[in-house]
Coordinates of C-alpha atoms and ligand atoms in Angstrom, one line a residue:
X1 CA -0.1 0.0 0.2
X2 CA 2.5 2.8 -1.5
X3 CA 5.9 2.5 -2.4
X4 CA 8.4 4.9 -0.6
X5 CA 12.1 5.0 -2.2
X6 CA 14.8 7.7 -1.2
X7 CA 18.7 8.0 -2.4
X8 CA 21.7 9.9 -1.9
X9 CA 25.1 9.3 -2.9
X10 CA 26.9 10.1 -5.6
X11 CA 25.0 9.1 -8.6
X12 CA 21.8 10.7 -10.4
X13 CA 19.2 10.1 -8.1
X14 CA 16.4 10.1 -10.5
X15 CA 17.0 7.0 -12.5
X16 CA 17.6 5.3 -9.4
X17 CA 14.7 6.6 -7.5
X18 CA 12.2 5.5 -11.0
X19 CA 13.7 2.0 -11.0
X20 CA 12.4 1.9 -7.5
X21 CA 8.6 3.6 -8.9
X22 CA 8.6 0.9 -11.2
X23 CA 9.8 -2.2 -8.2
X24 CA 7.6 -1.3 -6.1
X25 CA 4.5 0.0 -8.7
X26 CA 2.8 -3.5 -7.5
X27 CA 2.5 -1.8 -3.7
X28 CA -0.1 0.9 -5.2
X29 CA -0.6 2.4 -8.5
X30 CA -2.7 5.6 -8.5
X31 CA -0.3 8.0 -8.9
X32 CA 3.7 9.3 -8.6
X33 CA 6.0 11.4 -8.0
X34 CA 9.8 12.4 -7.2
X35 CA 11.5 14.8 -5.8
X36 CA 15.2 15.7 -5.8
X37 CA 17.3 18.7 -5.0
X38 CA 18.9 20.0 -8.2
X39 CA 22.4 20.5 -8.3
X40 CA 21.5 24.6 -8.8
X41 CA 20.4 23.6 -5.8
X42 CA 16.0 23.2 -6.4
X43 CA 13.8 21.2 -4.6
X44 CA 12.3 19.8 -7.9
X45 CA 8.9 17.9 -7.6
X46 CA 7.4 16.2 -10.5
X47 CA 3.8 14.7 -9.9
X48 CA 1.6 12.7 -11.9
X49 CA -1.8 10.9 -11.8
X50 CA -1.1 7.3 -13.1
X51 CA 2.0 4.9 -13.4
X52 CA 5.4 5.2 -13.3
X53 CA 5.3 5.6 -17.1
X54 CA 3.2 8.7 -16.7
X55 CA 5.7 10.6 -14.4
X56 CA 8.5 9.5 -17.0
X57 CA 6.9 10.7 -19.3
X58 CA 5.9 14.6 -17.4
X59 CA 9.5 14.3 -16.1
X60 CA 10.9 14.3 -20.3
X61 CA 13.1 17.9 -20.4
X62 CA 12.6 19.2 -17.0
X63 CA 16.0 19.4 -14.7
X64 CA 16.5 15.5 -13.3
X65 CA 19.8 16.2 -12.2
X66 CA 20.6 15.8 -7.8
X67 CA 22.0 13.2 -6.1
X68 CA 19.8 13.1 -3.6
X69 CA 16.1 12.4 -3.7
X70 CA 12.6 10.9 -2.4
X71 CA 9.9 9.0 -4.2
X72 CA 6.6 7.7 -4.2
X73 CA 4.1 5.2 -5.7
X74 CA 0.2 6.0 -4.3
X75 CA -2.4 3.6 -3.5
X76 CA -5.2 6.0 -2.9
X77 CA -6.6 6.6 0.4
X78 CA -7.1 10.7 1.6
X79 CA -8.5 11.8 -1.6
X80 CA -8.8 10.5 -5.1
X81 CA -6.1 10.1 -7.5
X82 CA -4.8 13.0 -9.0
X83 CA -1.8 15.1 -9.2
X84 CA -2.6 17.2 -6.3
X85 CA -2.5 14.2 -4.1
X86 CA 0.0 12.8 -5.4
X87 CA 3.4 12.4 -3.2
X88 CA 5.9 14.0 -2.9
X89 CA 3.9 16.8 -0.6
X90 CA 6.0 19.9 0.1
X91 CA 6.2 22.5 3.0
X92 CA 4.7 26.4 3.1
X93 CA 8.2 27.6 2.7
X94 CA 8.5 24.5 -0.4
X95 CA 12.0 24.0 1.4
X96 CA 10.6 20.5 2.5
X97 CA 9.6 17.6 0.7
X98 CA 8.4 14.3 1.7
X99 CA 7.1 10.8 1.1
X100 CA 4.8 8.6 3.5
X101 CA 3.5 5.5 3.4
X102 CA 1.0 4.8 6.1
X103 CA -2.8 6.2 7.6
X104 CA -2.5 9.2 9.6
X105 CA -5.4 8.8 11.9
X106 CA -5.7 12.5 14.0
X107 CA -5.2 13.7 10.6
X108 CA -8.1 16.2 10.7
X109 CA -6.6 17.6 14.3
X110 CA -3.5 18.6 13.1
X111 CA -4.9 20.3 10.3
X112 CA -7.1 21.9 12.0
X113 CA -4.0 23.3 14.6
X114 CA -2.0 23.9 11.3
X115 CA -4.3 25.8 9.5
X116 CA -4.7 28.3 12.8
X117 CA -0.8 28.6 12.3
X118 CA -1.4 30.1 9.1
X119 CA -0.6 27.2 6.9
X120 CA -2.2 26.7 3.6
X121 CA -3.0 22.8 2.3
X122 CA -3.6 22.1 -1.0
X123 CA -3.9 18.5 -1.3
X124 CA -7.1 16.0 0.4
X125 CA -4.3 14.0 2.3
X126 CA -3.3 12.9 5.7
X127 CA 0.1 13.5 4.7
X128 CA 0.3 16.9 4.0
X129 CA 0.0 17.6 7.6
X130 CA 3.4 15.7 8.3
X131 CA 5.7 17.9 6.0
X132 CA 3.7 21.3 7.5
X133 CA 4.2 20.0 11.0
X134 CA 7.5 19.2 10.5
X135 CA 8.5 22.9 8.7
X136 CA 6.4 24.6 11.9
X137 CA 8.4 22.6 14.6
X138 CA 11.8 23.1 12.3
X139 CA 10.4 27.3 12.6
X140 CA 8.4 26.9 16.3
X141 CA 12.0 25.3 17.8
X142 CA 14.4 26.7 15.3
X143 CA 15.8 23.4 15.2
X144 CA 17.5 20.6 13.2
X145 CA 15.1 18.8 10.4
X146 CA 16.0 15.7 12.6
X147 CA 14.5 17.5 15.9
X148 CA 12.0 18.2 13.9
X149 CA 11.2 15.0 12.9
X150 CA 11.2 13.5 16.1
X151 CA 9.0 15.8 17.6
X152 CA 6.1 15.1 14.4
X153 CA 6.7 12.2 15.5
X154 CA 5.7 11.6 19.0
X155 CA 2.7 14.1 18.1
X156 CA 0.9 12.2 14.6
X157 CA -1.3 9.0 15.5
X158 CA -0.9 6.7 13.1
X159 CA 0.9 4.2 10.2
X160 CA 4.3 5.5 9.0
X161 CA 7.5 5.2 6.8
X162 CA 8.6 8.9 6.3
X163 CA 11.3 10.6 3.8
X164 CA 12.4 14.4 4.4
X165 CA 14.7 16.3 2.6
X166 CA 14.8 19.9 3.1
X167 CA 16.4 22.3 -0.2
X168 CA 18.4 23.8 2.3
X169 CA 20.5 20.5 3.2
X170 CA 21.3 18.9 -0.1
X171 CA 23.4 16.0 2.0
X172 CA 20.6 14.5 4.1
X173 CA 17.9 12.6 4.1
X174 CA 15.3 12.0 7.6
X175 CA 13.3 9.1 7.3
X176 CA 11.1 7.7 10.0
X177 CA 8.6 4.5 10.7
X178 CA 6.1 3.1 12.9
X179 CA 3.5 0.5 11.8
X180 CA 5.0 0.9 7.3
X181 CA 8.0 -0.3 6.9
X182 CA 11.2 0.5 6.0
X183 CA 14.6 -0.7 4.4
X184 CA 18.1 1.0 4.2
X185 CA 20.4 -0.3 1.8
X186 CA 23.6 0.6 2.9
X187 CA 25.9 1.0 -0.2
X188 CA 29.8 2.3 -1.1
X189 CA 29.2 6.3 -0.5
X190 CA 25.8 5.9 -1.0
X191 CA 22.4 5.6 0.6
X192 CA 18.9 3.9 -0.5
X193 CA 15.6 3.9 1.2
X194 CA 12.6 1.8 0.0
X195 CA 9.5 0.1 1.4
X196 CA 10.7 -3.1 0.9
X197 CA 14.4 -4.2 -0.2
X198 CA 13.3 -5.1 -3.9
X199 CA 14.6 -1.5 -5.5
X200 CA 17.4 -2.3 -3.1
X201 CA 18.8 -5.4 -3.7
X202 CA 20.3 -4.2 -7.1
X203 CA 22.6 -1.4 -5.4
X204 CA 23.7 -3.5 -2.7
X205 CA 22.4 -6.4 -0.1
X206 CA 23.4 -4.9 3.0
X207 CA 20.6 -3.8 4.3
X208 CA 19.2 -2.5 7.6
X209 CA 15.2 -2.9 8.4
X210 CA 14.0 0.0 11.0
X211 CA 12.1 -0.7 13.8
X212 CA 8.8 0.8 15.2
X213 CA 9.7 3.9 16.4
X214 CA 12.7 4.5 15.2
X215 CA 14.4 7.2 13.2
X216 CA 17.2 7.0 10.7
X217 CA 19.6 10.5 9.9
X218 CA 21.4 9.6 6.8
X219 CA 24.2 12.3 5.9
X220 CA 26.5 11.9 3.0
X221 CA 29.7 10.8 3.6
X222 CA 28.8 9.3 6.9
X223 CA 27.6 6.3 8.6
X224 CA 24.2 5.9 9.0
X225 CA 22.4 6.6 12.4
X226 CA 19.4 5.2 13.6
X227 CA 17.9 6.8 16.6
X228 CA 14.9 6.0 19.1
X229 CA 12.2 8.8 18.6
X230 CA 10.8 8.2 22.6
X231 CA 14.5 8.8 24.2
X232 CA 17.8 10.0 23.4
X233 CA 19.7 7.1 22.6
X234 CA 21.3 6.1 19.2
X235 CA 20.0 2.2 18.4
X236 CA 22.8 0.0 17.6
X237 CA 22.2 -0.7 13.9
X238 CA 21.9 -4.8 12.9
X239 CA 23.1 -5.0 8.9
X240 CA 20.9 -7.9 7.3
X241 CA 22.8 -9.6 4.1
X242 CA 20.2 -10.2 1.7
X243 CA 19.7 -13.7 -0.1
X244 CA 17.7 -12.4 -2.9
X245 CA 18.8 -12.0 -6.4
X246 CA 17.9 -9.7 -9.2
X247 CA 16.7 -11.9 -11.8
X248 CA 13.6 -13.2 -9.4
X249 CA 12.2 -9.5 -10.1
X250 CA 11.9 -9.4 -13.4
X251 CA 9.3 -11.3 -15.5
X252 CA 11.7 -13.9 -17.4
X253 CA 10.1 -13.4 -21.2
X254 CA 6.9 -14.0 -19.2
X255 CA 4.4 -11.0 -20.4
X256 CA 3.1 -10.8 -16.5
X257 CA 4.3 -11.7 -13.5
X258 CA 1.3 -13.8 -12.8
X259 CA 1.9 -16.1 -15.1
X260 CA 5.6 -16.5 -14.1
X261 CA 4.6 -16.9 -10.6
X262 CA 2.4 -19.7 -11.9
X263 CA 4.7 -21.2 -13.6
X264 CA 7.7 -20.7 -10.9
X265 CA 5.1 -23.1 -8.7
X266 CA 7.4 -26.6 -9.0
X267 CA 10.5 -24.8 -8.1
X268 CA 9.1 -22.4 -5.7
X269 CA 8.1 -25.7 -4.0
X270 CA 10.8 -27.0 -4.1
X271 CA 12.3 -24.2 -2.5
X272 CA 9.7 -24.6 0.5
X273 CA 9.9 -27.8 1.4
X274 CA 13.5 -28.3 0.6
X275 CA 15.5 -29.2 4.0
X276 CA 12.3 -29.8 6.2
X277 CA 11.4 -33.1 4.7
X278 CA 14.3 -35.5 6.0
X279 CA 15.2 -37.6 3.1
X280 CA 14.0 -40.7 4.2
X281 CA 10.7 -39.3 4.3
X282 CA 10.2 -40.2 7.9
X283 CA 10.6 -36.6 9.5
X284 CA 9.2 -33.2 8.9
X285 CA 12.0 -30.2 10.8
X286 CA 10.4 -26.9 11.0
X287 CA 12.9 -25.2 14.0
X288 CA 10.1 -22.6 14.5
X289 CA 7.9 -25.1 15.8
X290 CA 10.3 -27.6 17.2
X291 CA 11.8 -24.9 19.3
X292 CA 8.6 -24.1 20.8
X293 CA 7.5 -27.8 20.7
X294 CA 5.7 -27.5 23.9
X295 CA 3.4 -24.5 23.1
X296 CA 2.4 -26.4 20.1
X297 CA 1.3 -29.9 22.6
X298 CA -0.1 -27.7 25.7
X299 CA -2.0 -25.7 23.4
X300 CA -6.3 -24.9 24.1
X301 CA -6.3 -24.4 20.6
X302 CA -4.7 -22.4 18.1
X303 CA -6.4 -19.5 16.1
X304 CA -5.1 -18.4 12.3
X305 CA -5.3 -14.9 11.5
X306 CA -5.3 -13.6 7.8
X307 CA -6.8 -12.1 5.0
X308 CA -7.7 -12.5 1.2
X309 CA -5.9 -15.1 -0.2
X310 CA -4.2 -16.0 3.0
X311 CA -7.0 -16.5 4.8
X312 CA -8.0 -19.3 2.0
X313 CA -4.7 -21.1 3.1
X314 CA -5.6 -20.6 6.4
X315 CA -9.0 -22.2 6.3
X316 CA -6.8 -25.3 4.1
X317 CA -4.2 -25.2 7.5
X318 CA -7.7 -25.7 9.7
X319 CA -8.3 -29.0 8.0
X320 CA -4.8 -30.1 8.0
X321 CA -4.6 -29.6 11.7
X322 CA -7.1 -30.9 12.9
X323 CA -7.0 -33.9 11.3
X324 CA -3.4 -34.4 12.3
X325 CA -3.4 -32.7 15.7
X326 CA -6.7 -32.4 16.8
X327 CA -6.2 -29.7 18.3
X328 CA -9.3 -27.2 17.8
X329 CA -8.4 -24.5 15.2
X330 CA -10.5 -21.0 14.7
X331 CA -9.8 -19.4 11.5
X332 CA -10.4 -15.4 11.5
X333 CA -10.5 -12.5 9.2
X334 CA -7.7 -10.2 11.2
X335 CA -9.7 -7.2 10.6
X336 CA -12.4 -8.5 12.2
X337 CA -10.5 -10.2 14.8
X338 CA -8.6 -7.2 16.0
X339 CA -11.5 -5.1 16.4
X340 CA -13.8 -7.6 18.1
X341 CA -13.3 -8.5 22.6
X342 CA -11.9 -12.0 21.3
X343 CA -11.4 -14.6 24.1
X344 CA -7.4 -15.4 24.0
X345 CA -5.6 -16.7 26.5
X346 CA -2.0 -17.5 27.3
X347 CA -2.6 -21.4 26.2
X348 CA -3.6 -20.3 22.9
X349 CA -1.3 -20.2 20.0
X350 CA -2.2 -17.5 17.0
X351 CA -0.1 -17.8 14.5
X352 CA -0.3 -14.5 11.9
X353 CA -0.4 -15.8 8.0
X354 CA 0.6 -13.5 5.6
X355 CA 2.6 -13.5 2.4
X356 CA 4.2 -9.9 2.4
X357 CA 4.5 -10.2 6.3
X358 CA 3.2 -6.8 6.0
X359 CA -1.0 -6.7 6.5
X360 CA -1.9 -3.6 8.8
X361 CA -4.9 -6.4 10.2
X362 CA -2.8 -9.2 10.4
X363 CA 0.2 -7.6 12.6
X364 CA -2.6 -5.3 14.6
X365 CA -4.2 -9.2 14.8
X366 CA -0.9 -11.0 16.5
X367 CA -0.1 -7.7 18.5
X368 CA -3.7 -8.3 20.5
X369 CA -3.1 -12.0 20.5
X370 CA 0.1 -11.3 22.4
X371 CA -0.6 -8.7 24.6
X372 CA -3.6 -11.4 26.0
X373 CA -0.5 -13.9 26.5
X374 CA -1.0 -16.1 23.3
X375 CA 2.2 -17.8 22.0
X376 CA 2.4 -15.7 17.9
X377 CA 3.7 -17.6 15.6
X378 CA 4.5 -16.0 11.6
X379 CA 4.3 -17.8 8.4
X380 CA 5.0 -14.9 5.9
X381 CA 6.9 -14.7 2.6
X382 CA 9.0 -11.4 2.6
X383 CA 12.3 -12.1 5.2
X384 CA 12.3 -9.4 7.4
X385 CA 9.4 -8.1 7.1
X386 CA 7.2 -7.0 10.2
X387 CA 5.5 -9.8 11.0
X388 CA 8.2 -12.3 11.2
X389 CA 9.6 -9.3 13.4
X390 CA 6.5 -9.3 15.9
X391 CA 6.5 -12.4 16.0
X392 CA 7.4 -15.6 19.2
X393 CA 8.7 -17.7 16.2
X394 CA 7.9 -18.6 12.6
X395 CA 8.6 -20.2 9.4
X396 CA 9.4 -18.7 5.8
X397 CA 7.4 -20.4 3.1
X398 CA 10.8 -19.2 0.9
X399 CA 8.5 -18.9 -2.4
X400 CA 10.6 -15.7 -3.5
X401 CA 9.0 -12.1 -4.3
X402 CA 5.4 -12.3 -5.5
X403 CA 5.3 -9.8 -7.6
X404 CA 2.0 -9.8 -9.3
X405 CA -1.1 -8.4 -7.5
X406 CA -2.7 -11.6 -7.1
X407 CA -1.1 -14.3 -5.1
X408 CA -0.4 -17.9 -6.5
X409 CA 2.7 -19.3 -5.2
X410 CA 2.5 -17.8 -1.9
X411 CA -1.1 -19.9 -1.7
X412 CA 0.7 -22.7 -2.6
X413 CA 3.5 -22.3 0.2
X414 CA 1.7 -21.3 3.1
X415 CA -0.5 -24.9 2.4
X416 CA 2.3 -26.3 1.8
X417 CA 3.9 -25.3 5.0
X418 CA 0.7 -25.6 6.9
X419 CA 0.9 -29.3 5.6
X420 CA 4.4 -29.6 6.7
X421 CA 3.4 -27.9 10.0
X422 CA 0.4 -30.6 10.9
X423 CA 2.5 -33.2 10.1
X424 CA 5.0 -32.7 12.6
X425 CA 2.7 -31.2 15.1
X426 CA 0.5 -34.8 14.9
X427 CA 4.4 -36.8 14.9
X428 CA 5.4 -34.8 18.2
X429 CA 1.8 -35.4 20.0
X430 CA 2.0 -38.6 19.1
X431 CA -1.1 -38.6 16.7
X432 CA 0.5 -39.6 13.4
X433 CA 1.7 -42.7 12.2
X434 CA 5.1 -43.3 10.9
X435 CA 3.3 -44.6 8.0
X436 CA 1.4 -41.9 7.3
X437 CA 4.1 -39.1 7.6
X438 CA 6.1 -40.9 5.3
X439 CA 3.3 -41.4 3.0
X440 CA 1.7 -37.7 2.8
X441 CA 5.5 -36.4 3.2
X442 CA 6.4 -38.3 0.0
X443 CA 3.4 -36.7 -1.4
X444 CA 4.7 -33.2 -0.6
X445 CA 7.9 -34.1 -2.1
X446 CA 6.2 -35.2 -5.1
X447 CA 4.3 -32.1 -5.2
X448 CA 6.6 -29.8 -7.4
X449 CA 6.9 -33.0 -10.1
X450 CA 2.8 -33.0 -10.5
X451 CA 2.2 -29.7 -10.9
X452 CA 4.5 -29.3 -13.8
X453 CA 2.1 -32.2 -15.2
X454 CA -0.7 -30.2 -14.7
X455 CA 0.9 -27.4 -16.8
X456 CA 0.1 -29.9 -19.8
X457 CA -3.5 -28.7 -19.7
X458 CA -2.2 -25.0 -20.7
X459 CA -3.0 -25.0 -23.7
X460 CA -7.1 -26.4 -23.1
X461 CA -7.4 -23.8 -20.2
X462 CA -6.7 -21.3 -22.9
X463 CA -9.0 -22.4 -25.1
X464 CA -11.5 -22.9 -22.2
X465 CA -11.4 -19.3 -21.3
X466 CA -12.1 -18.1 -24.5
X467 CA -15.3 -20.2 -23.9
X468 CA -16.2 -18.0 -20.8
X469 CA -14.6 -14.4 -21.2
X470 CA -17.7 -13.2 -21.6
X471 CA -19.7 -14.2 -18.7
X472 CA -20.8 -12.0 -16.4
X473 CA -20.9 -13.9 -12.8
X474 CA -19.4 -17.3 -12.5
X475 CA -19.5 -20.0 -9.4
X476 CA -16.9 -22.2 -7.9
X477 CA -17.9 -24.7 -5.9
X478 CA -16.2 -27.2 -3.7
X479 CA -16.2 -29.2 -0.5
X480 CA -14.0 -30.1 2.2
X481 CA -10.6 -29.8 1.6
X482 CA -11.8 -27.6 -1.8
X483 CA -14.0 -25.5 -0.4
X484 CA -11.0 -22.8 0.3
X485 CA -10.1 -23.4 -3.2
X486 CA -13.5 -22.7 -4.6
X487 CA -13.1 -19.6 -2.2
X488 CA -9.8 -18.7 -4.0
X489 CA -10.7 -19.5 -7.0
X490 CA -13.4 -17.1 -7.4
X491 CA -10.9 -14.0 -5.6
X492 CA -8.9 -15.1 -8.7
X493 CA -11.0 -14.4 -11.3
X494 CA -13.2 -11.6 -9.5
X495 CA -10.2 -9.4 -8.5
X496 CA -8.0 -10.2 -11.8
X497 CA -10.8 -10.4 -14.7
X498 CA -13.5 -8.0 -12.6
X499 CA -15.9 -10.4 -12.9
X500 CA -18.1 -11.6 -10.5
X501 CA -17.7 -14.9 -8.6
X502 CA -19.2 -16.8 -5.9
X503 CA -16.6 -19.4 -4.0
X504 CA -19.3 -21.5 -1.6
X505 CA -19.6 -24.9 -0.6
X506 CA -20.6 -27.1 -2.8
X507 CA -24.0 -28.4 -0.9
X508 CA -24.8 -25.1 0.8
X509 CA -25.5 -24.6 -2.9
X510 CA -29.0 -26.0 -2.3
X511 CA -29.8 -23.3 0.5
X512 CA -29.9 -20.5 -1.5
X513 CA -27.6 -19.8 -4.2
X514 CA -29.1 -22.8 -6.5
X515 CA -31.6 -19.9 -7.4
X516 CA -29.1 -18.0 -9.7
X517 CA -27.8 -20.6 -11.7
X518 CA -29.2 -21.0 -15.1
X519 CA -27.1 -21.1 -18.4
X520 CA -25.8 -18.1 -18.2
X521 CA -24.2 -18.8 -15.2
X522 CA -21.0 -21.1 -15.6
X523 CA -20.5 -23.3 -12.2
X524 CA -16.3 -24.3 -12.0
X525 CA -16.9 -27.0 -9.1
X526 CA -13.4 -29.2 -7.4
X527 CA -15.1 -33.3 -8.2
X528 CA -12.2 -34.8 -7.2
X529 CA -11.8 -38.0 -5.6
X530 CA -12.3 -37.3 -2.3
X531 CA -14.7 -38.3 0.8
X532 CA -17.5 -36.4 -0.4
X533 CA -16.6 -37.1 -3.7
X534 CA -20.3 -38.9 -4.3
X535 CA -22.1 -36.0 -2.8
X536 CA -20.2 -33.5 -5.2
X537 CA -21.7 -35.8 -8.4
X538 CA -24.7 -34.4 -6.8
X539 CA -24.2 -31.3 -6.6
X540 CA -23.5 -31.3 -9.9
X541 CA -26.4 -32.9 -11.2
X542 CA -28.4 -30.1 -9.2
X543 CA -26.2 -27.3 -11.4
X544 CA -26.8 -29.3 -14.8
X545 CA -30.7 -30.0 -14.4
X546 CA -30.9 -26.3 -14.3
X547 CA -28.7 -25.9 -17.3
X548 CA -25.8 -24.7 -15.5
X549 CA -23.0 -25.0 -17.5
X550 CA -19.8 -26.5 -15.5
X551 CA -16.2 -27.0 -15.8
X552 CA -15.2 -29.8 -13.3
X553 CA -11.8 -30.1 -11.8
X554 CA -11.2 -33.8 -11.3
X555 CA -9.3 -36.7 -11.4
X556 CA -7.0 -38.1 -13.5
X557 CA -9.4 -41.1 -15.0
X558 CA -12.6 -40.1 -13.6
X559 CA -14.8 -40.5 -16.2
X560 CA -18.5 -40.2 -14.2
X561 CA -17.9 -36.4 -13.5
X562 CA -16.1 -36.7 -17.4
X563 CA -19.7 -37.5 -18.6
X564 CA -21.5 -35.1 -16.5
X565 CA -19.8 -32.1 -17.1
X566 CA -19.3 -29.9 -20.1
X567 CA -15.5 -29.4 -19.7
X568 CA -12.9 -31.1 -16.9
X569 CA -9.5 -31.0 -16.2
X570 CA -8.1 -33.6 -14.8
X571 CA -5.4 -33.3 -11.9
X572 CA -3.4 -36.3 -10.9
X573 CA -4.3 -38.4 -7.7
X574 CA -2.7 -37.1 -4.0
X575 CA -3.3 -37.9 -0.4
X576 CA -6.7 -35.7 0.1
X577 CA -5.1 -33.6 2.4
X578 CA -2.5 -32.8 -0.5
X579 CA -4.8 -32.0 -3.1
X580 CA -5.6 -28.4 -2.9
X581 CA -2.3 -27.9 -3.8
X582 CA -3.2 -29.3 -7.5
X583 CA -6.0 -27.6 -8.1
X584 CA -5.2 -24.7 -7.2
X585 CA -3.2 -24.3 -10.6
X586 CA -5.8 -24.9 -13.0
X587 CA -7.8 -22.4 -11.1
X588 CA -5.0 -19.9 -11.0
X589 CA -4.9 -20.4 -15.0
X590 CA -8.4 -20.1 -15.6
X591 CA -8.4 -16.7 -14.0
X592 CA -5.2 -15.2 -15.8
X593 CA -6.7 -16.2 -19.2
X594 CA -10.1 -15.6 -19.0
X595 CA -8.5 -11.8 -17.1
X596 CA -6.0 -11.3 -20.4
X597 CA -8.7 -11.9 -23.0
X598 CA -10.6 -9.6 -21.0
X599 CA -7.6 -7.1 -21.7
X600 CA -6.7 -6.8 -18.0
X601 CA -3.8 -5.6 -16.5
X602 CA -3.3 -8.7 -14.9
X603 CA -0.6 -7.4 -12.9
X604 CA -1.5 -4.6 -11.7
X605 CA -5.9 -4.6 -10.8
X606 CA -7.5 -1.5 -10.6
X607 CA -8.1 -0.3 -7.0
X608 CA -5.5 -3.4 -5.6
X609 CA -2.5 -3.3 -4.0
X610 CA 0.0 -6.0 -2.8
X611 CA 0.9 -5.1 0.5
X612 CA -2.2 -3.8 2.9
X613 CA -0.6 -1.7 4.8
X614 CA -3.5 0.6 5.9
X615 CA -6.4 -0.1 7.1
Ligands
LIG701 C1 -5.5 -12.0 -3.7 C2 -4.5 -11.1 -2.6 C3 -4.4 -10.7 -1.6 C4 -4.0 -10.8 -0.3 C5 -4.4 -10.2 0.7 C6 -3.3 -10.6 2.2 O1 -4.7 -12.5 -4.7 O2 -3.0 -11.2 -3.3 O3 -5.9 -11.6 -0.8 O4 -3.7 -12.3 0.0 O5 -4.3 -9.0 0.6 O6 -1.8 -10.6 1.8 P1 -0.9 -11.3 2.3 O7 -1.3 -12.5 2.7 O8 0.6 -10.1 2.1 O9 -1.3 -10.9 4.1

């Protein structure tokens, strides 16, 4: 949700800022902007509604000089996407420029006070108060930019990662963070600043993750300094070496990141599994679980909090953990959990499931559970992100950067980690026999190869997509382990094609939704050979009897459903609890090709952003 970039060093800042904005565009693409202190000392701010390309076009032939600057790509929260509301925002004197990711909750109060002091606001954003407030404090206290930012952070309530530059000091950037991510890259005589490490990796692999309540002072030719905003103390700096490669951030010949990420799944799941299942397939090793064995074994229940696709993976995790560990599991929307008064005790384990590790609601939900004494465990993808840093323990899914806004490889990575966790905890509880563990663990290891087989359906799915591109509504039906798959299939289609789709437990359909079925309402039914297979067949017949078209995802060799459904997509046989890992693939591809046929911007669908760091 908004991305910020900063640079201070020896190169032309503009080039680094623009490249960084492209890398962060997945976080929001309503508008973008850059601010640089030019060679002649001017503070140049260029902003444009729309994508970074529009900004590049606008900035052509302008003064792009200067070796210090900040930049922003916006996902609009306060004020419509237009040039004025785009960041960077500048102060009344036009000496300061500021970019912000997050939301300032008390901005109306601050704004009113600043207006009384003669400040004029030109945008509708919450951010503009921050830059005026900092300037107001600088003038009133006759203090440095650092002191003013420090004072301002005491008055601002909300979430922010900010970076500020001052026209009178082209050798400095001040940055601060509270609940929104900020990473500083430390190069040779140069510094990079970004919402995540992706804009930094091509210049340096040495990064410092700023913690909540910290302020960074970046000075040309000097060492990076980080301070705690609430005290006068200097924080110790921990430099992390990034393992990410630049190739992971490129499309690698695919037309879209989403397609690349779908096709990457055999490799990403192999990485996710690597080193976690022993060679003889008799044990699972997840050190974050093993080290806190007593918490899992003593848990009265497990609560999984998540949003969106991660919430769907959590629903599969619930079934896995309940099946293998006999521990009750509750799956909660993080956004609901955090504002209820949930009953949480120190006998609960809370799992925060999040690809980005930055989702504001998930982060707040885990903090709430922590404050009630629960043991909190994170399952995330982005290394060093806020959730892993706020949890007692956890494990990464290790599927590499996911850049397409629609989550694909992270979903299968999450389900794979949850399956391994369920096996491990079940084994530690003495509920999973060696034989069961070996069967399921060896099936987990087969998943990458089986997914490669499913890719043979690619052309067939492309043809199928042509038939259904003009449907206005879709129903996705599934049961048991594949009920969440139906929800996820529907979400994928909705978010990238803008076709209305509803995921439903197949048997629930007859309690109301069946009224929608007619010739124009295709149903995608996941009808694999599981323990409710016969029941699902009944549900297909109910759809067919009302003239509905059925696309069925079936187990290889199933002739019964093949004869009944209008179109079938076969996936290989596997342990029932792992079937969502296979059925996900045709669902992802179907959504992708329909969206492409409709001419949608698959990687950056309208109104969405990858990392939802606001409420
Ligand atoms: C859908 C999608 C979103 C995310 C959700 C949670 O394709 O990507 O629904 O799953 O915003 O994000 P994370 O997992 O980063 O917490």
